[in-house]
């Protein structure tokens, strides 16, 4: 399967999940629940009840987004430069991002089911996965882009060919 077809499949999945959520019944207490003691204040209500109408759609939506992002990164590299090291790096980075997303979402689901969670570094575990994990996993993609820029994205020979083309076009422009 070509990368462009995979990207299209991810987009279709993301669109399908979006349509499913838009067509679902509004969750109970979506605009909040009245506070017992303070008039005009609303509480968040039951998180599990809010997710009941859409199930695990947010989980699958983010899987699609992560896959789409990885596919776009891969497509940003010229076909003749796509080697086994690149494929292994992108698959590894994607696996890390998917693992972190799974840990975050399953931790949140566990919290909704039990009402209890551990606290690490002063935050609930799902919050830590979000705070450190999600941002960190995509920082790995950014770091890869920076470190591998000259090898995969703009090698010196491609830059030299581009500069020669620009110089040629400027010379043709000056002659005209």
mmCIF file of C-alpha atoms in Angstrom:
data_model
loop_
_atom_site.group_PDB
_atom_site.id
_atom_site.type_symbol
_atom_site.label_atom_id
_atom_site.label_comp_id
_atom_site.label_asym_id
_atom_site.label_seq_id
_atom_site.Cartn_x
_atom_site.Cartn_y
_atom_site.Cartn_z
ATOM 1 C CA UNK A 1 0.000 0.000 0.000
ATOM 2 C CA UNK A 2 1.308 3.427 -0.918
ATOM 3 C CA UNK A 3 1.712 6.021 1.813
ATOM 4 C CA UNK A 4 -0.817 8.321 0.159
ATOM 5 C CA UNK A 5 -3.451 5.582 0.306
ATOM 6 C CA UNK A 6 -2.684 5.006 3.977
ATOM 7 C CA UNK A 7 -3.005 8.752 4.657
ATOM 8 C CA UNK A 8 -6.349 8.755 2.844
ATOM 9 C CA UNK A 9 -7.541 5.767 4.896
ATOM 10 C CA UNK A 10 -6.610 7.588 8.115
ATOM 11 C CA UNK A 11 -8.487 10.688 6.926
ATOM 12 C CA UNK A 12 -11.558 8.612 6.097
ATOM 13 C CA UNK A 13 -11.437 6.993 9.544
ATOM 14 C CA UNK A 14 -11.087 10.387 11.236
ATOM 15 C CA UNK A 15 -13.985 11.772 9.179
ATOM 16 C CA UNK A 16 -16.125 8.715 9.914
ATOM 17 C CA UNK A 17 -15.530 9.006 13.649
ATOM 18 C CA UNK A 18 -16.301 12.728 13.506
ATOM 19 C CA UNK A 19 -19.600 12.062 11.716
ATOM 20 C CA UNK A 20 -20.431 9.317 14.230
ATOM 21 C CA UNK A 21 -19.859 11.704 17.146
ATOM 22 C CA UNK A 22 -21.864 14.480 15.495
ATOM 23 C CA UNK A 23 -24.763 12.074 14.855
ATOM 24 C CA UNK A 24 -24.709 10.636 18.397
ATOM 25 C CA UNK A 25 -27.096 11.784 21.080
ATOM 26 C CA UNK A 26 -25.766 14.640 23.191
ATOM 27 C CA UNK A 27 -24.241 13.274 26.383
ATOM 28 C CA UNK A 28 -26.095 13.655 29.655
ATOM 29 C CA UNK A 29 -24.926 16.705 31.547
ATOM 30 C CA UNK A 30 -22.887 18.003 28.610
ATOM 31 C CA UNK A 31 -23.436 21.594 29.713
ATOM 32 C CA UNK A 32 -22.805 20.765 33.366
ATOM 33 C CA UNK A 33 -24.893 19.867 36.385
ATOM 34 C CA UNK A 34 -26.223 22.485 38.809
ATOM 35 C CA UNK A 35 -24.129 22.892 41.950
ATOM 36 C CA UNK A 36 -25.865 21.920 45.209
ATOM 37 C CA UNK A 37 -24.840 24.971 47.208
ATOM 38 C CA UNK A 38 -23.784 27.723 44.802
ATOM 39 C CA UNK A 39 -26.453 29.110 42.494
ATOM 40 C CA UNK A 40 -25.307 29.731 38.930
ATOM 41 C CA UNK A 41 -22.327 27.365 39.238
ATOM 42 C CA UNK A 42 -22.247 24.115 37.315
ATOM 43 C CA UNK A 43 -20.279 20.953 37.957
ATOM 44 C CA UNK A 44 -18.831 18.660 35.319
ATOM 45 C CA UNK A 45 -21.029 15.755 36.251
ATOM 46 C CA UNK A 46 -20.376 12.086 35.628
ATOM 47 C CA UNK A 47 -17.534 11.613 33.111
ATOM 48 C CA UNK A 48 -18.521 8.036 32.303
ATOM 49 C CA UNK A 49 -22.066 9.146 31.516
ATOM 50 C CA UNK A 50 -20.732 11.844 29.193
ATOM 51 C CA UNK A 51 -18.794 9.234 27.211
ATOM 52 C CA UNK A 52 -21.604 6.654 27.172
ATOM 53 C CA UNK A 53 -23.179 7.857 23.923
ATOM 54 C CA UNK A 54 -19.915 7.825 21.938
ATOM 55 C CA UNK A 55 -18.058 4.951 23.608
ATOM 56 C CA UNK A 56 -14.393 4.698 22.665
ATOM 57 C CA UNK A 57 -14.676 6.991 19.634
ATOM 58 C CA UNK A 58 -12.187 9.519 21.102
ATOM 59 C CA UNK A 59 -9.661 6.708 21.560
ATOM 60 C CA UNK A 60 -9.952 5.593 17.941
ATOM 61 C CA UNK A 61 -9.983 9.182 16.697
ATOM 62 C CA UNK A 62 -6.579 9.835 18.287
ATOM 63 C CA UNK A 63 -5.227 6.565 16.897
ATOM 64 C CA UNK A 64 -6.161 7.878 13.458
ATOM 65 C CA UNK A 65 -4.532 11.254 14.140
ATOM 66 C CA UNK A 66 -1.273 9.642 15.288
ATOM 67 C CA UNK A 67 -1.215 7.333 12.264
ATOM 68 C CA UNK A 68 -1.983 10.234 9.936
ATOM 69 C CA UNK A 69 0.811 12.368 11.421
ATOM 70 C CA UNK A 70 3.339 9.546 11.059
ATOM 71 C CA UNK A 71 2.237 8.914 7.478
ATOM 72 C CA UNK A 72 2.626 12.599 6.601
ATOM 73 C CA UNK A 73 6.132 12.628 8.068
ATOM 74 C CA UNK A 74 7.012 9.585 5.964
ATOM 75 C CA UNK A 75 5.498 11.164 2.846
ATOM 76 C CA UNK A 76 7.606 14.287 3.425
ATOM 77 C CA UNK A 77 10.694 12.317 2.463
ATOM 78 C CA UNK A 78 11.626 11.674 -1.149
ATOM 79 C CA UNK A 79 10.917 8.075 -2.180
ATOM 80 C CA UNK A 80 14.533 7.352 -3.100
ATOM 81 C CA UNK A 81 15.612 8.287 0.461
ATOM 82 C CA UNK A 82 13.142 6.020 2.275
ATOM 83 C CA UNK A 83 15.384 3.305 3.668
ATOM 84 C CA UNK A 84 14.926 0.633 6.329
ATOM 85 C CA UNK A 85 16.402 2.857 9.045
ATOM 86 C CA UNK A 86 13.807 5.533 8.293
ATOM 87 C CA UNK A 87 10.942 3.040 8.336
ATOM 88 C CA UNK A 88 12.155 1.567 11.635
ATOM 89 C CA UNK A 89 12.515 5.044 13.164
ATOM 90 C CA UNK A 90 9.030 6.157 12.118
ATOM 91 C CA UNK A 91 7.462 2.884 13.246
ATOM 92 C CA UNK A 92 9.265 3.141 16.604
ATOM 93 C CA UNK A 93 8.204 6.740 17.163
ATOM 94 C CA UNK A 94 4.644 5.876 16.188
ATOM 95 C CA UNK A 95 4.611 2.875 18.538
ATOM 96 C CA UNK A 96 5.763 5.106 21.412
ATOM 97 C CA UNK A 97 3.050 7.666 20.651
ATOM 98 C CA UNK A 98 0.400 4.931 20.430
ATOM 99 C CA UNK A 99 1.552 3.344 23.709
ATOM 100 C CA UNK A 100 1.417 6.671 25.521
ATOM 101 C CA UNK A 101 -2.032 7.426 24.130
ATOM 102 C CA UNK A 102 -3.221 3.972 25.247
ATOM 103 C CA UNK A 103 -1.847 4.526 28.750
ATOM 104 C CA UNK A 104 -3.485 7.938 29.008
ATOM 105 C CA UNK A 105 -6.884 6.796 27.774
ATOM 106 C CA UNK A 106 -6.982 3.532 29.702
ATOM 107 C CA UNK A 107 -5.879 5.368 32.853
ATOM 108 C CA UNK A 108 -8.722 7.833 32.395
ATOM 109 C CA UNK A 109 -11.207 5.007 31.781
ATOM 110 C CA UNK A 110 -9.998 3.256 34.941
ATOM 111 C CA UNK A 111 -10.478 6.485 36.880
ATOM 112 C CA UNK A 112 -14.014 6.873 35.538
ATOM 113 C CA UNK A 113 -14.827 3.267 36.457
ATOM 114 C CA UNK A 114 -13.368 3.317 39.976
ATOM 115 C CA UNK A 115 -13.202 6.992 40.931
ATOM 116 C CA UNK A 116 -9.655 6.417 42.148
ATOM 117 C CA UNK A 117 -6.238 7.031 40.669
ATOM 118 C CA UNK A 118 -2.691 7.294 41.901
ATOM 119 C CA UNK A 119 -0.977 10.642 42.195
ATOM 120 C CA UNK A 120 2.517 11.016 40.746
ATOM 121 C CA UNK A 121 4.481 14.291 40.861
ATOM 122 C CA UNK A 122 1.386 15.959 42.298
ATOM 123 C CA UNK A 123 -0.904 14.995 39.408
ATOM 124 C CA UNK A 124 -3.255 12.081 38.729
ATOM 125 C CA UNK A 125 -1.652 9.399 36.554
ATOM 126 C CA UNK A 126 -3.707 10.157 33.387
ATOM 127 C CA UNK A 127 -2.765 13.828 33.723
ATOM 128 C CA UNK A 128 0.916 12.868 33.903
ATOM 129 C CA UNK A 129 0.556 10.759 30.762
ATOM 130 C CA UNK A 130 -0.972 13.796 29.063
ATOM 131 C CA UNK A 131 1.478 16.325 30.454
ATOM 132 C CA UNK A 132 4.698 14.374 29.947
ATOM 133 C CA UNK A 133 3.763 11.603 27.561
ATOM 134 C CA UNK A 134 1.698 13.129 24.776
ATOM 135 C CA UNK A 135 3.915 16.185 24.407
ATOM 136 C CA UNK A 136 7.048 14.096 24.832
ATOM 137 C CA UNK A 137 6.028 11.506 22.268
ATOM 138 C CA UNK A 138 5.503 14.142 19.611
ATOM 139 C CA UNK A 139 8.682 15.930 20.658
ATOM 140 C CA UNK A 140 10.406 12.718 19.526
ATOM 141 C CA UNK A 141 8.975 13.273 16.023
ATOM 142 C CA UNK A 142 10.242 16.871 16.108
ATOM 143 C CA UNK A 143 13.666 15.805 17.329
ATOM 144 C CA UNK A 144 13.870 13.206 14.561
ATOM 145 C CA UNK A 145 13.075 15.911 12.006
ATOM 146 C CA UNK A 146 15.877 18.108 13.347
ATOM 147 C CA UNK A 147 18.484 15.346 13.703
ATOM 148 C CA UNK A 148 17.688 13.600 10.410
ATOM 149 C CA UNK A 149 17.048 16.786 8.404
ATOM 150 C CA UNK A 150 20.208 16.602 6.274
ATOM 151 C CA UNK A 151 19.927 12.859 5.736
ATOM 152 C CA UNK A 152 16.278 12.604 4.738
ATOM 153 C CA UNK A 153 14.587 15.966 4.250
ATOM 154 C CA UNK A 154 17.137 18.288 2.597
ATOM 155 C CA UNK A 155 20.509 16.669 1.864
ATOM 156 C CA UNK A 156 23.358 18.973 0.807
ATOM 157 C CA UNK A 157 23.268 17.694 -2.788
ATOM 158 C CA UNK A 158 19.548 18.549 -3.076
ATOM 159 C CA UNK A 159 20.210 22.002 -1.665
ATOM 160 C CA UNK A 160 23.085 22.515 -4.119
ATOM 161 C CA UNK A 161 20.862 21.442 -7.035
ATOM 162 C CA UNK A 162 18.160 23.853 -5.856
ATOM 163 C CA UNK A 163 20.644 26.724 -5.558
ATOM 164 C CA UNK A 164 21.986 25.961 -9.056
ATOM 165 C CA UNK A 165 18.445 26.016 -10.430
ATOM 166 C CA UNK A 166 17.738 29.361 -8.741
ATOM 167 C CA UNK A 167 20.983 30.788 -10.134
ATOM 168 C CA UNK A 168 20.089 29.527 -13.623
ATOM 169 C CA UNK A 169 16.623 31.088 -13.428
ATOM 170 C CA UNK A 170 18.074 34.406 -12.259
ATOM 171 C CA UNK A 171 20.609 34.343 -15.114
ATOM 172 C CA UNK A 172 17.832 33.660 -17.630
ATOM 173 C CA UNK A 173 15.812 36.497 -16.121
ATOM 174 C CA UNK A 174 18.712 38.935 -16.395
ATOM 175 C CA UNK A 175 19.276 38.014 -20.068
ATOM 176 C CA UNK A 176 15.625 38.637 -20.934
#
